[in-house]
Tab-separated table of C-alpha atoms in Angstrom:
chain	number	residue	atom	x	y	z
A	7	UNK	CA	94.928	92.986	90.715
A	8	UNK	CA	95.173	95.920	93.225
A	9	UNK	CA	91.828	97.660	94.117
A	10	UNK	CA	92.013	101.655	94.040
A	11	UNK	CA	91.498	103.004	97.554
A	12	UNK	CA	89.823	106.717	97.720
A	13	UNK	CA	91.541	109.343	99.560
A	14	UNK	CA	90.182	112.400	100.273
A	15	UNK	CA	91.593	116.208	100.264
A	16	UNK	CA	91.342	116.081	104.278
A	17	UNK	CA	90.359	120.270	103.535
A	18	UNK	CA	93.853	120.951	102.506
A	19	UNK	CA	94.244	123.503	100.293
A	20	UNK	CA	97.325	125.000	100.476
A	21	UNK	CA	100.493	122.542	99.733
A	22	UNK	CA	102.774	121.303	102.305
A	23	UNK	CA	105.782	119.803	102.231
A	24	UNK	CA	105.050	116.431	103.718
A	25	UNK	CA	104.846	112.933	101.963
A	26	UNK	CA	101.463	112.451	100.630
A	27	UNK	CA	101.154	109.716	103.507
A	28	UNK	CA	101.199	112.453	106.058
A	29	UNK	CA	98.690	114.887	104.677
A	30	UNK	CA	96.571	112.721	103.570
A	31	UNK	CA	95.473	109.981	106.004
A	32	UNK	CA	92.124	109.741	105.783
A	33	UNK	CA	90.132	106.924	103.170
A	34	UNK	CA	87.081	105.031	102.152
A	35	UNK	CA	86.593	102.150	104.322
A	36	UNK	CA	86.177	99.915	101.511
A	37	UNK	CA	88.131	99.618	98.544
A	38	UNK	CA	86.775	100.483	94.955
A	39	UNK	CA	86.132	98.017	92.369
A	40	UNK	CA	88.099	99.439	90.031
A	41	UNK	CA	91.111	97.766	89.418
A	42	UNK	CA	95.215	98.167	88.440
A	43	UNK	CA	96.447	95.295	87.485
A	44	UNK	CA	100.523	94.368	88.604
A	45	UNK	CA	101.806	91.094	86.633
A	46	UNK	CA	105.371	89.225	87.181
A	47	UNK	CA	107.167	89.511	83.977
A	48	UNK	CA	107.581	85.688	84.256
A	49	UNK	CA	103.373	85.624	84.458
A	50	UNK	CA	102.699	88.187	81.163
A	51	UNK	CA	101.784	87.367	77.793
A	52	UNK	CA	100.443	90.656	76.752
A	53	UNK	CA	97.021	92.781	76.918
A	54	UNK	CA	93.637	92.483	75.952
A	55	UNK	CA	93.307	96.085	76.915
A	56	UNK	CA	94.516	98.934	78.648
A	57	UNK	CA	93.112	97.329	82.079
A	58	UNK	CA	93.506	93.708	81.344
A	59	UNK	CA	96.944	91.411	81.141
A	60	UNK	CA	96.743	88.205	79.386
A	61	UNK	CA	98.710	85.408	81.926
A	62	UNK	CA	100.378	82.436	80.814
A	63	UNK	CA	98.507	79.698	80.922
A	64	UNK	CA	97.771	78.402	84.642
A	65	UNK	CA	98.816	80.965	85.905
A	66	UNK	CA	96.133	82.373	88.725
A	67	UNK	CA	95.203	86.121	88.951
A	68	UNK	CA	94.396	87.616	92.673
A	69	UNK	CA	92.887	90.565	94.053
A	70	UNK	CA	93.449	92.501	97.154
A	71	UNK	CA	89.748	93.331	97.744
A	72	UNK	CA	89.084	89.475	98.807
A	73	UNK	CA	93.045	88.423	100.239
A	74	UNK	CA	93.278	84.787	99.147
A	75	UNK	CA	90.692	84.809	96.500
A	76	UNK	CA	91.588	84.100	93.035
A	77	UNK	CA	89.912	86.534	90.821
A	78	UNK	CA	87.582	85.087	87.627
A	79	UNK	CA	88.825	86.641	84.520
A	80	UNK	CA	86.368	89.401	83.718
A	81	UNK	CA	85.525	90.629	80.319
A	82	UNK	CA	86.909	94.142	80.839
A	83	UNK	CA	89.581	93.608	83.399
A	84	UNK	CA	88.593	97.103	84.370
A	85	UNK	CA	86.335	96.276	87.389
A	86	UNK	CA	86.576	93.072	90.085
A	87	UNK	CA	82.558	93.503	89.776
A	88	UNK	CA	82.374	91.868	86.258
């Protein structure tokens, strides 16, 4: 699962034609616990809901909020908090 990271207007209110990347560089320190969730075709079985994939069996989940960790299937799949 990828954690949402918050980025701001950085006062801009007119449009430029940049890449988002260079008119907006500016973030929350720490990531959100809300969650999107990426899956390897080879890894899916289907969805329990819009936020939550259902892996094949043995098959570990892991979220970029703790690098490393292996994330506990929450009830949801909406949050990493649950």
């Amino acid at each position: 699962v990828v954690n949402w990271m918050l980025v701001g207007s950085a006062n801009q209110s007119v449009y430029a034609p940049f890449p988002v990347t260079k008119r907006f560089q500016y973030r929350e320190e720490e990531p959100e616990a809300v969650i999107k969730t990426i899956v390897a075709a080879k890894d899916y079985v289907g969805n329990a809901n819009p936020h939550k994939a259902i892996l094949v069996k043995g098959v570990k989940a892991r979220t970029t909020k703790y690098p490393g960790c292996i994330l506990n299937s929450p009830k949801a799949g909406a949050t990493d908090k649950e």
